[in-house]
Short mmCIF file of C-alpha atoms in Angstrom, two decimals:
data_model
loop_
_atom_site.label_atom_id
_atom_site.label_comp_id
_atom_site.label_asym_id
_atom_site.label_seq_id
_atom_site.Cartn_x
_atom_site.Cartn_y
_atom_site.Cartn_z
CA MET A 136 22.47 63.79 -4.68
CA ALA A 137 20.90 64.55 -8.43
CA ALA A 138 23.93 66.75 -8.92
CA ASP A 139 26.23 63.94 -8.89
CA ARG A 140 24.50 61.67 -10.93
CA PRO A 141 26.82 60.47 -13.92
CA ALA A 142 25.56 61.66 -17.80
CA LEU A 143 23.21 59.13 -18.60
CA ALA A 144 23.64 56.98 -21.89
CA PRO A 145 20.92 57.55 -24.59
CA PRO A 146 18.03 54.53 -23.97
CA PRO A 147 18.62 51.73 -26.12
CA LYS A 148 15.98 51.15 -28.51
CA ALA A 149 12.72 49.26 -27.91
CA THR A 150 13.74 46.56 -30.43
CA GLN A 151 17.38 46.13 -29.17
CA VAL A 152 17.91 42.85 -27.02
CA GLU A 153 18.37 43.55 -23.57
CA THR A 154 21.64 42.14 -22.87
CA HIS A 155 21.77 42.95 -19.05
CA GLY A 156 20.91 40.05 -16.43
CA VAL A 157 21.23 40.60 -12.58
CA GLU A 158 24.04 42.40 -12.46
CA PRO A 159 23.91 45.79 -11.23
CA ILE A 160 22.77 48.06 -13.80
CA PRO A 161 25.13 50.69 -14.41
CA ALA A 162 24.26 54.17 -13.10
CA ALA A 163 24.65 55.42 -16.61
CA GLU A 164 21.95 52.99 -18.18
CA ARG A 165 19.47 53.54 -15.49
CA THR A 166 17.14 55.99 -17.60
CA ALA A 167 13.65 54.79 -16.35
CA GLY A 168 11.80 56.50 -13.57
CA PRO A 169 8.75 56.20 -11.58
CA LEU A 170 6.08 56.48 -14.05
CA ASP A 171 7.72 53.80 -16.05
CA LEU A 172 7.54 51.65 -13.10
CA PHE A 173 3.70 52.44 -12.56
CA ARG A 174 3.16 51.68 -16.41
CA LEU A 175 4.83 48.45 -15.86
CA THR A 176 3.15 47.52 -12.82
CA PHE A 177 -0.47 48.71 -13.79
CA GLY A 178 -0.01 46.91 -17.60
CA GLY A 179 0.64 43.70 -15.74
CA ALA A 180 -2.52 44.22 -13.53
CA ASN A 181 -4.88 46.01 -15.94
CA THR A 182 -6.01 42.64 -17.77
CA ILE A 183 -8.68 40.08 -18.10
CA ALA A 184 -7.10 38.13 -15.29
CA THR A 185 -7.69 40.69 -13.06
CA VAL A 186 -11.10 41.09 -14.35
CA VAL A 187 -11.78 37.37 -13.46
CA LEU A 188 -10.70 38.06 -9.74
CA GLY A 189 -12.80 40.95 -9.61
CA SER A 190 -15.73 38.88 -10.18
CA PHE A 191 -15.19 36.55 -7.09
CA PRO A 192 -16.64 38.64 -4.50
CA ILE A 193 -19.88 38.44 -6.36
CA ILE A 194 -19.56 34.53 -7.08
CA PHE A 195 -19.00 34.15 -3.20
CA GLY A 196 -22.68 35.44 -2.92
CA LEU A 197 -21.97 39.04 -1.58
CA SER A 198 -24.04 41.70 -2.32
CA PHE A 199 -23.00 44.51 -4.72
CA ARG A 200 -22.17 47.08 -1.71
CA ASP A 201 -20.53 44.54 0.07
CA ALA A 202 -18.40 43.35 -2.61
CA LEU A 203 -17.69 46.73 -3.45
CA PHE A 204 -16.06 47.20 -0.06
CA ALA A 205 -14.28 43.68 0.15
CA THR A 206 -12.56 44.98 -3.16
CA LEU A 207 -11.50 48.39 -1.81
CA LEU A 208 -10.24 46.80 1.25
CA GLY A 209 -8.02 44.11 -0.46
CA VAL A 210 -6.78 46.58 -3.26
CA VAL A 211 -5.52 49.12 -0.40
CA LEU A 212 -4.42 46.61 2.06
CA GLY A 213 -2.35 44.92 -0.70
CA ALA A 214 -1.13 47.93 -2.19
CA ALA A 215 0.05 49.03 0.76
CA ILE A 216 1.88 45.86 1.54
CA LEU A 217 3.48 45.72 -1.94
CA ALA A 218 4.64 49.19 -1.78
CA PRO A 219 8.04 49.07 -0.14
CA MET A 220 8.96 46.05 -2.41
CA ALA A 221 9.99 48.91 -4.95
CA LEU A 222 12.73 50.48 -2.88
CA PHE A 223 15.51 47.64 -3.52
CA GLY A 224 15.54 47.84 -7.36
CA PRO A 225 16.80 51.26 -7.36
CA ARG A 226 19.21 50.61 -4.20
CA ASN A 227 20.93 47.23 -5.24
CA GLY A 228 20.41 47.58 -9.15
CA THR A 229 19.23 44.02 -9.40
CA ASN A 230 16.15 42.13 -8.79
CA ASN A 231 14.52 41.43 -5.63
CA ALA A 232 15.43 38.05 -5.24
CA VAL A 233 19.07 38.94 -5.39
CA SER A 234 18.58 41.86 -2.94
CA SER A 235 17.40 38.87 -0.53
CA SER A 236 20.70 37.25 -0.16
CA ALA A 237 21.31 40.17 2.66
CA HIS A 238 18.37 38.85 4.76
CA LEU A 239 18.33 35.03 3.93
CA GLY A 240 21.88 34.39 2.90
CA VAL A 241 24.02 34.09 -0.40
CA HIS A 242 22.52 30.87 -0.79
CA GLY A 243 19.14 31.54 1.01
CA ARG A 244 18.44 33.95 -1.69
CA VAL A 245 16.89 30.89 -3.91
CA VAL A 246 13.81 31.22 -1.85
CA GLY A 247 12.96 34.18 -3.67
CA SER A 248 14.16 32.64 -7.17
CA PHE A 249 11.61 29.80 -6.25
CA LEU A 250 8.87 31.88 -5.68
CA SER A 251 9.11 34.16 -8.32
CA LEU A 252 9.54 31.19 -10.83
CA LEU A 253 6.34 29.30 -9.64
CA THR A 254 4.36 32.70 -9.25
CA ALA A 255 5.61 33.72 -12.67
CA VAL A 256 4.60 30.09 -14.21
CA ALA A 257 1.26 30.13 -12.45
CA PHE A 258 0.32 33.83 -13.75
CA PHE A 259 1.75 33.05 -17.15
CA SER A 260 -0.60 30.24 -17.51
CA ILE A 261 -3.85 31.71 -16.02
CA SER A 262 -2.87 34.79 -18.54
CA VAL A 263 -2.77 32.65 -21.25
CA TRP A 264 -5.71 30.31 -20.43
CA THR A 265 -8.09 33.53 -19.27
CA SER A 266 -7.15 35.56 -22.62
CA GLY A 267 -7.20 32.64 -25.40
CA ASP A 268 -10.40 31.53 -23.91
CA VAL A 269 -12.22 34.98 -24.13
CA LEU A 270 -10.57 35.77 -27.40
CA VAL A 271 -11.67 32.83 -29.20
CA GLY A 272 -15.20 33.15 -27.41
CA GLY A 273 -15.61 36.76 -28.48
CA ALA A 274 -14.61 35.87 -31.78
CA ASN A 275 -16.86 32.96 -32.15
CA ARG A 276 -19.87 35.08 -30.54
CA LEU A 277 -18.73 37.79 -33.11
CA ILE A 278 -19.05 35.73 -36.16
CA GLY A 279 -22.51 34.03 -35.18
CA GLY A 280 -21.30 30.99 -33.41
CA ASP A 281 -23.10 29.02 -30.75
CA GLY A 282 -23.97 31.63 -28.28
CA GLY A 283 -20.88 31.42 -26.08
CA ALA A 284 -20.36 27.60 -25.87
CA THR A 285 -17.00 26.45 -25.38
CA PRO A 286 -15.01 26.64 -28.96
CA ASN A 287 -13.37 24.02 -30.42
CA ASP A 288 -10.06 22.71 -28.69
CA TRP A 289 -8.08 23.36 -31.98
CA ALA A 290 -9.04 26.82 -31.97
CA VAL A 291 -8.52 27.27 -28.41
CA GLY A 292 -4.91 25.79 -28.99
CA VAL A 293 -3.94 27.79 -31.89
CA ALA A 294 -5.20 30.87 -29.88
CA TYR A 295 -2.99 29.49 -26.68
CA GLY A 296 0.10 29.01 -29.01
CA ILE A 297 0.14 32.45 -31.02
CA PHE A 298 -0.55 34.25 -27.73
CA ALA A 299 2.23 32.63 -25.77
CA LEU A 300 4.29 32.87 -28.60
CA LEU A 301 4.13 36.84 -28.57
CA VAL A 302 4.67 37.22 -25.10
CA LEU A 303 7.98 35.07 -25.23
CA VAL A 304 9.01 37.26 -28.25
CA VAL A 305 8.22 40.36 -26.25
CA CYS A 306 10.40 39.16 -23.37
CA ILE A 307 13.25 38.26 -25.32
CA TYR A 308 13.81 41.71 -26.41
CA GLY A 309 13.65 42.63 -22.70
CA PHE A 310 12.65 45.46 -20.58
CA ARG A 311 12.30 48.58 -23.21
CA PHE A 312 10.29 46.63 -25.63
CA MET A 313 8.22 45.31 -22.38
CA LEU A 314 8.03 48.99 -21.26
CA LEU A 315 6.69 50.17 -25.11
CA VAL A 316 4.20 47.29 -25.06
CA ASN A 317 2.82 48.54 -21.49
CA LYS A 318 2.72 52.17 -22.49
CA ILE A 319 0.25 51.47 -24.95
CA ALA A 320 -1.61 48.68 -23.03
CA VAL A 321 -2.20 50.91 -20.09
CA VAL A 322 -4.10 53.32 -22.15
CA ALA A 323 -5.80 51.36 -24.77
CA ALA A 324 -7.01 48.65 -21.96
CA THR A 325 -8.43 51.24 -19.66
CA ALA A 326 -10.22 52.97 -22.40
CA LEU A 327 -11.76 49.64 -23.47
CA PHE A 328 -12.89 49.01 -19.95
CA LEU A 329 -14.26 52.56 -19.73
CA LEU A 330 -16.48 51.75 -22.83
CA GLY A 331 -17.91 49.14 -20.52
CA ILE A 332 -19.71 51.82 -18.90
CA VAL A 333 -21.82 52.13 -22.03
CA ALA A 334 -21.99 48.56 -22.67
CA PHE A 335 -23.64 47.57 -19.48
CA GLY A 336 -25.17 50.65 -18.07
CA GLY A 337 -28.58 49.81 -18.55
CA THR A 338 -28.44 46.19 -17.37
CA PHE A 339 -26.49 47.04 -14.10
CA ASP A 340 -28.30 47.29 -10.88
CA PRO A 341 -26.28 48.60 -8.02
CA GLY A 342 -28.68 47.19 -5.57
CA TYR A 343 -28.05 43.88 -6.36
CA PRO A 344 -28.74 41.92 -3.12
CA GLY A 345 -26.52 38.71 -3.28
CA ILE A 346 -27.55 35.54 -1.38
CA TYR A 347 -27.14 36.70 2.17
CA GLY A 348 -29.87 38.82 4.20
CA PRO A 349 -32.91 38.84 5.93
CA GLY A 350 -34.29 36.44 3.13
CA ALA A 351 -31.65 33.81 3.91
CA ASP A 352 -31.64 30.85 5.98
CA ALA A 353 -29.04 30.69 9.08
CA ALA A 354 -26.77 28.22 7.71
CA THR A 355 -26.20 30.66 4.50
CA ASN A 356 -25.65 33.65 6.61
CA ALA A 357 -23.10 32.01 8.82
CA LEU A 358 -21.10 31.89 5.43
CA TYR A 359 -21.22 35.74 5.20
CA TRP A 360 -17.79 36.39 7.01
CA PRO A 361 -15.88 33.71 5.67
CA SER A 362 -16.96 34.83 2.13
CA PHE A 363 -16.57 38.46 2.82
CA VAL A 364 -13.06 37.93 4.07
CA GLY A 365 -12.05 35.38 1.48
CA ALA A 366 -13.11 37.78 -1.38
CA ALA A 367 -10.86 40.53 -0.02
CA LEU A 368 -8.02 38.12 0.49
CA ILE A 369 -8.30 36.82 -3.17
CA VAL A 370 -8.65 40.60 -4.23
CA MET A 371 -5.30 41.17 -1.84
CA SER A 372 -3.47 38.61 -3.87
CA ASN A 373 -3.20 40.33 -7.07
CA PRO A 374 -1.04 43.05 -5.40
CA VAL A 375 0.83 40.84 -3.18
CA SER A 376 1.74 38.60 -6.37
CA PHE A 377 3.97 41.70 -7.80
CA GLY A 378 6.22 41.63 -4.71
CA ALA A 379 8.75 39.21 -6.08
CA PHE A 380 8.93 41.01 -9.43
CA LEU A 381 8.96 44.79 -8.55
CA GLY A 382 12.84 44.76 -8.77
CA ASP A 383 12.97 43.42 -12.28
CA TRP A 384 11.53 46.68 -13.59
CA SER A 385 12.71 49.17 -10.71
CA ARG A 386 16.34 48.40 -10.99
CA TYR A 387 16.55 50.86 -14.34
CA ILE A 388 15.44 53.58 -11.69
CA PRO A 389 18.47 55.95 -10.85
CA ARG A 390 19.83 55.03 -7.10
CA ASP A 391 19.38 58.67 -5.77
CA THR A 392 15.62 58.63 -6.77
CA ALA A 393 13.79 59.58 -3.59
CA PRO A 394 12.63 56.54 -2.03
CA TRP A 395 8.92 57.46 -1.86
CA LYS A 396 8.62 57.86 -5.65
CA PRO A 397 8.99 54.42 -6.69
CA MET A 398 6.93 53.53 -3.49
CA ALA A 399 4.24 55.70 -4.64
CA ALA A 400 4.42 54.27 -8.09
CA ALA A 401 3.84 50.71 -7.12
CA PHE A 402 1.17 52.15 -4.60
CA CYS A 403 -0.72 53.96 -7.24
CA ALA A 404 -0.59 51.42 -9.81
CA GLN A 405 -2.44 48.96 -7.38
CA LEU A 406 -4.93 51.64 -6.81
CA ALA A 407 -5.32 52.04 -10.63
CA THR A 408 -6.14 48.44 -10.79
CA LEU A 409 -9.60 49.21 -9.32
CA VAL A 410 -10.47 49.83 -13.22
CA PRO A 411 -10.46 46.17 -14.20
CA PHE A 412 -11.52 45.01 -10.61
CA LEU A 413 -14.55 47.35 -10.77
CA PHE A 414 -15.35 45.97 -14.32
CA GLY A 415 -15.21 42.60 -12.96
CA LEU A 416 -17.35 43.17 -10.29
CA VAL A 417 -20.21 45.33 -11.85
CA THR A 418 -20.13 42.53 -15.01
CA ALA A 419 -20.36 39.87 -12.60
CA ALA A 420 -23.53 41.56 -10.87
CA VAL A 421 -24.87 41.79 -14.49
CA VAL A 422 -24.35 37.90 -15.01
CA ALA A 423 -25.67 37.15 -11.85
CA THR A 424 -28.86 39.27 -12.39
CA ASN A 425 -29.55 38.22 -15.99
CA ALA A 426 -27.77 34.56 -16.31
CA PRO A 427 -27.25 33.50 -13.05
CA GLN A 428 -26.49 29.76 -14.22
CA PHE A 429 -23.33 30.85 -15.22
CA ILE A 430 -22.58 32.17 -11.85
CA ASP A 431 -24.00 29.12 -10.15
CA GLU A 432 -21.38 26.97 -12.26
CA GLY A 433 -18.51 29.56 -11.51
CA ASN A 434 -18.21 30.13 -15.28
CA TYR A 435 -17.70 34.06 -15.38
CA VAL A 436 -15.94 34.28 -18.74
CA GLY A 437 -19.13 32.67 -20.35
CA GLY A 438 -21.68 34.85 -18.38
CA LEU A 439 -19.70 37.79 -19.43
CA LEU A 440 -20.14 36.88 -23.33
CA ALA A 441 -23.66 36.02 -22.54
CA VAL A 442 -24.63 39.14 -21.66
CA SER A 443 -22.30 41.35 -23.32
CA PRO A 444 -24.08 43.31 -26.36
CA GLY A 445 -23.03 42.33 -29.82
CA TRP A 446 -21.13 45.31 -30.75
CA TYR A 447 -18.66 45.10 -27.53
CA PHE A 448 -17.39 41.71 -28.53
CA VAL A 449 -14.82 43.16 -30.60
CA PRO A 450 -13.64 45.13 -27.14
CA VAL A 451 -13.70 42.17 -25.04
CA CYS A 452 -11.58 40.53 -27.62
CA LEU A 453 -8.82 43.39 -27.76
CA ILE A 454 -9.11 43.52 -24.01
CA ALA A 455 -8.16 40.04 -23.63
CA LEU A 456 -5.35 40.56 -26.10
CA ILE A 457 -3.67 43.65 -25.14
CA GLY A 458 -4.03 42.83 -21.37
CA GLY A 459 -3.00 39.30 -21.56
CA MET A 460 0.31 40.51 -23.25
CA SER A 461 1.05 42.80 -20.62
CA THR A 462 0.51 40.19 -17.78
CA GLY A 463 2.21 37.62 -19.46
CA THR A 464 5.46 39.65 -20.50
CA THR A 465 5.40 40.89 -16.69
CA ALA A 466 5.40 37.32 -15.19
CA LEU A 467 7.75 35.72 -17.77
CA TYR A 468 10.23 38.52 -18.03
CA GLY A 469 11.06 38.08 -14.45
CA THR A 470 11.39 34.34 -14.49
CA GLY A 471 13.84 34.53 -17.45
CA LEU A 472 16.02 37.01 -15.43
CA ASP A 473 16.38 35.52 -11.96
CA PHE A 474 16.92 31.95 -13.71
CA SER A 475 19.93 33.51 -15.63
CA SER A 476 21.15 34.28 -11.83
CA VAL A 477 20.58 30.67 -10.53
CA PHE A 478 22.17 29.27 -13.29
CA PRO A 479 24.81 31.75 -14.95
CA ARG A 480 25.83 29.74 -17.93
CA PHE A 481 22.59 31.02 -19.23
CA SER A 482 22.42 34.49 -20.32
CA ARG A 483 18.99 36.27 -19.83
CA VAL A 484 17.80 35.71 -23.20
CA GLN A 485 18.94 31.94 -23.22
CA ALA A 486 17.23 31.80 -19.71
CA THR A 487 13.87 33.30 -20.96
CA VAL A 488 13.66 30.92 -24.02
CA PHE A 489 14.35 28.09 -22.04
CA ILE A 490 11.45 29.01 -19.24
CA GLY A 491 9.28 30.25 -21.68
CA VAL A 492 9.37 27.08 -23.65
CA LEU A 493 8.79 25.21 -20.44
CA ALA A 494 5.69 27.20 -19.45
CA ILE A 495 4.24 27.23 -22.82
CA GLY A 496 4.58 23.16 -22.70
CA PHE A 497 2.71 23.41 -19.37
CA ILE A 498 0.02 25.40 -20.73
CA PHE A 499 -0.78 23.05 -23.08
CA VAL A 500 -0.40 19.69 -21.23
CA GLY A 501 -2.17 21.25 -18.10
CA ARG A 502 -5.19 22.56 -20.45
CA PHE A 503 -5.84 19.61 -22.75
CA ALA A 504 -4.03 16.54 -21.13
CA PHE A 505 -4.86 17.26 -17.15
CA ASN A 506 -7.33 20.12 -17.08
CA VAL A 507 -5.61 21.51 -14.04
CA VAL A 508 -7.02 24.99 -14.85
CA GLN A 509 -8.96 24.94 -11.78
CA SER A 510 -5.87 23.52 -9.59
CA ILE A 511 -3.29 26.28 -10.81
CA SER A 512 -5.49 28.95 -9.74
CA THR A 513 -5.62 27.51 -6.36
CA PHE A 514 -1.85 26.88 -6.50
CA ALA A 515 -1.28 30.52 -7.23
CA VAL A 516 -3.17 31.65 -4.15
CA LEU A 517 -1.18 28.94 -2.06
CA ILE A 518 2.21 30.79 -3.65
CA VAL A 519 1.06 34.02 -2.82
CA THR A 520 0.09 32.95 0.80
CA CYS A 521 3.97 31.99 0.95
CA THR A 522 5.35 35.28 -0.77
CA ALA A 523 3.87 37.61 1.74
CA PRO A 524 5.89 36.51 4.68
CA TRP A 525 9.11 36.69 2.48
CA MET A 526 7.98 40.08 1.65
CA VAL A 527 7.70 41.19 5.28
CA VAL A 528 11.11 39.79 6.23
CA MET A 529 12.45 41.90 3.26
CA MET A 530 11.30 44.96 4.68
CA ILE A 531 11.97 44.71 7.98
CA GLY A 532 15.49 43.63 6.78
CA TRP A 533 15.36 46.99 4.86
CA VAL A 534 14.36 49.04 7.93
CA VAL A 535 17.12 47.58 10.38
CA ARG A 536 19.89 47.85 7.81
CA ARG A 537 18.82 51.34 7.39
CA GLY A 538 18.60 50.67 3.39
CA TRP A 539 22.38 49.77 3.47
CA TYR A 540 23.38 46.95 0.96
CA ASP A 541 26.83 45.95 -0.34
CA SER A 542 26.37 45.08 -3.97
CA ASP A 543 29.19 43.00 -4.23
CA SER A 544 28.27 40.90 -1.48
CA LEU A 545 24.89 40.34 -2.79
CA GLN A 546 26.34 39.06 -6.13
CA VAL A 547 28.29 36.55 -4.56
CA PHE A 548 25.93 33.57 -5.53
CA ASN A 549 25.57 34.82 -8.96
CA ARG A 550 29.67 34.87 -9.61
CA ARG A 551 29.69 31.58 -8.18
CA GLN A 552 31.78 32.85 -5.43
CA ARG A 553 32.01 32.41 -1.53
CA GLY A 554 32.17 34.53 1.38
CA GLY A 555 31.30 38.21 2.00
CA ARG A 556 29.01 40.19 4.24
CA TYR A 557 26.10 37.90 3.45
CA TRP A 558 27.89 34.67 3.90
CA PHE A 559 26.36 34.13 7.25
CA ARG A 560 26.73 30.24 8.12
CA HIS A 561 27.50 28.54 4.96
CA GLY A 562 25.53 31.08 2.93
CA TRP A 563 22.47 30.74 4.70
CA ASN A 564 21.01 33.19 7.13
CA TRP A 565 18.78 30.94 9.75
CA ARG A 566 17.06 33.88 11.34
CA GLY A 567 15.41 35.05 8.14
CA LEU A 568 14.66 31.65 6.74
CA THR A 569 13.36 30.52 10.00
CA ALA A 570 10.84 33.38 10.21
CA TRP A 571 9.90 32.64 6.56
CA LEU A 572 9.55 29.09 7.15
CA VAL A 573 7.24 29.11 10.43
CA SER A 574 5.20 32.15 8.96
CA ALA A 575 4.69 30.54 5.41
CA GLY A 576 3.82 27.06 7.50
CA LEU A 577 1.42 28.48 9.74
CA SER A 578 -0.12 30.68 6.44
CA LEU A 579 -0.96 27.21 4.66
CA CYS A 580 -2.60 25.92 7.65
CA PHE A 581 -5.08 28.57 7.63
CA VAL A 582 -6.02 28.63 4.20
CA ASN A 583 -9.66 28.03 3.66
CA LEU A 584 -10.61 27.69 -0.50
CA PRO A 585 -13.70 25.51 -0.19
CA GLY A 586 -13.71 22.96 -2.27
CA GLN A 587 -10.29 23.51 -3.27
CA PHE A 588 -7.77 23.59 -0.38
CA VAL A 589 -8.33 23.52 3.30
CA GLY A 590 -5.45 23.58 5.52
CA PRO A 591 -5.79 21.60 8.97
CA LEU A 592 -6.34 24.99 10.82
CA GLY A 593 -8.66 26.33 7.75
CA ASP A 594 -11.90 26.06 9.85
CA LEU A 595 -10.40 27.24 13.13
CA ALA A 596 -12.10 30.69 12.80
CA SER A 597 -15.54 29.41 11.42
CA GLY A 598 -14.44 29.03 7.95
CA VAL A 599 -12.84 32.64 7.76
CA ASP A 600 -9.61 32.44 5.86
CA LEU A 601 -6.61 33.86 7.90
CA SER A 602 -3.70 32.51 5.73
CA ILE A 603 -2.31 36.04 4.76
CA PRO A 604 -3.08 37.62 8.25
CA VAL A 605 -1.48 35.15 9.75
CA GLY A 606 1.67 34.91 7.56
CA LEU A 607 2.17 38.69 7.86
CA GLY A 608 1.75 38.95 11.43
CA VAL A 609 3.86 35.97 12.48
CA ALA A 610 6.81 37.01 10.24
CA ALA A 611 6.56 40.54 11.46
CA VAL A 612 6.77 39.29 15.32
CA LEU A 613 9.32 36.43 14.86
CA TYR A 614 11.82 37.84 12.35
CA PRO A 615 12.69 41.01 14.73
CA LEU A 616 12.48 38.70 17.80
CA LEU A 617 15.54 36.62 16.07
CA LEU A 618 17.22 39.35 15.11
CA ILE A 619 17.33 40.97 18.96
CA ALA A 620 18.02 37.46 20.38
CA PHE A 621 20.48 36.43 17.85
CA PRO A 622 22.43 39.44 16.53
CA GLU A 623 23.58 39.17 13.22
CA PRO A 624 27.59 40.03 12.34
CA ALA A 625 28.27 43.72 12.51
CA ASP A 626 29.45 43.89 9.19
CA ALA A 627 26.68 42.96 7.61
CA PHE A 628 25.38 46.50 8.41
CA GLY A 629 26.71 49.41 6.89
CA PRO A 630 28.57 52.22 8.66
CA GLU A 631 25.96 53.61 10.79
CA GLY A 632 25.20 50.19 12.26
CA PRO A 633 21.49 48.63 12.61
CA ARG A 634 18.57 50.06 13.85
CA PHE A 635 16.23 48.87 16.50
CA VAL A 636 18.30 45.80 17.00
CA ARG A 637 21.94 45.18 18.05
CA ALA A 638 24.87 44.03 16.25
CA GLY A 639 27.31 40.90 17.02
CA ALA A 640 30.90 40.38 16.40
CA PRO A 641 31.95 41.18 12.89
CA ALA A 642 32.42 37.89 10.81
CA GLY A 643 35.10 39.28 8.65
CA ILE A 644 34.42 36.49 5.93
CA PRO A 645 36.47 37.70 2.57
CA ILE A 646 34.88 37.11 -0.47
CA THR A 647 36.78 34.15 -2.47
CA SER A 648 36.75 32.68 -5.63
CA GLU A 649 35.63 28.86 -6.37
CA ASP A 650 39.16 27.33 -5.38
CA GLU A 651 38.93 29.31 -2.21
CA LYS A 652 41.51 31.69 -2.92
CA PRO A 653 40.79 35.26 -1.39
CA LEU A 654 40.32 37.96 -4.08
CA LEU A 655 42.22 41.28 -3.88
CA ALA A 656 40.17 44.12 -2.96
CA GLU A 657 40.35 45.70 -6.46
CA GLU A 658 39.39 41.99 -7.56
CA VAL A 659 36.11 42.38 -5.65
CA THR A 660 35.24 45.97 -6.72
CA ALA A 661 35.76 45.23 -10.32
#
């Protein structure tokens, strides 16, 4: 109850380096609220990278009307899937990967850490590449350059380096500095996107027909539904990609906050991303109408710069800078935080610097040495495909556990201990792991990204990409069946017992230190 809440400590200054890692945030220091979660989640997606995702329905050949429907469907479904992932941070005071120990086991929680790491590096790279290219291209046009042609590699490299280092500095300072950046970014980027109404209002045609319809041949029209579903899934991948990271920010929300509030904050933040999504959708239609060669080449960024009026180059550059900072910080911060839990010898700051340097190195090598920009975009979609069933396991686990978790047992891995409520079998809960592995494996089989990656079952539905629906559905059915057929130990649940499933015999595994010496009760709770 709010009346029992301890006195809150004054919030630290934004320029004070955050010292907390994944250990539970003390109640007195949980000074954030659902609005802060909204700002961080929305700020992390209110970027030029989301704008690029918003252009895909048009690039896939849909009319503006159908592209709008696909975008709305993807955002709403993705937001609904994402929202429950905001519950774990306030309840446990730690990130979602650590909370997953309750369902995947003390050691099995590394699955969440691994997914977080890959997702963060992929989206950090995409953010730097996209924002850097737009920033340099816009500046090049602004000073009378070559009309949107690719700038010199040295200029792009300098932009990447400066941009990536700025993101790293914000992440080193931590949660409060990130929150400050996003408070500014949410308002500024939204205003600049809305300014696009003036910039493109005269050239936008809401009746843009796309390539499908009565005038198209049968072979082209046969691709309509694969294109529509694929566009909706690409849009949906954006909110789903935040699933592993919500706990990074919501852990500063007080435990007694009503559960619907952080869920509503996460849901509404994704609905708010319709601003950048619609910006990408509208401007892609403008490009397709006035400079279709860019759409044919899949070069939306070049097309955006080509059709933008001269006075809008500065706003475009600011969008790239501000929005990219938001996406980059939200991705890199969580990775550094979680890496410090997997390797406890690293502090949060040390882990953030280590991961940040590796990610920056990957950005330059991937862009200039191997040109894997297109490949990393595909890789990001595949990682999100694997993350979706992991999220389902977490949500079902929350329901059957009645939202009850033992914070000490969640921290066993981080403290290099053994045992506890979530030890299961040698630190692995094969029920949750099996549900995730089977679901993720089947999801990858149904991926259909033409010209990029097509799974062995990708053509089973006439080219329609069923990867995420299959992953979500299989996990939602398989995990409860495993819990029913093979009950978890009774001591994995709270005093009220499980919901909808039965419990097995208590395991009674004590928490022990590395030398296997049982800890005293007061040591466990210290």
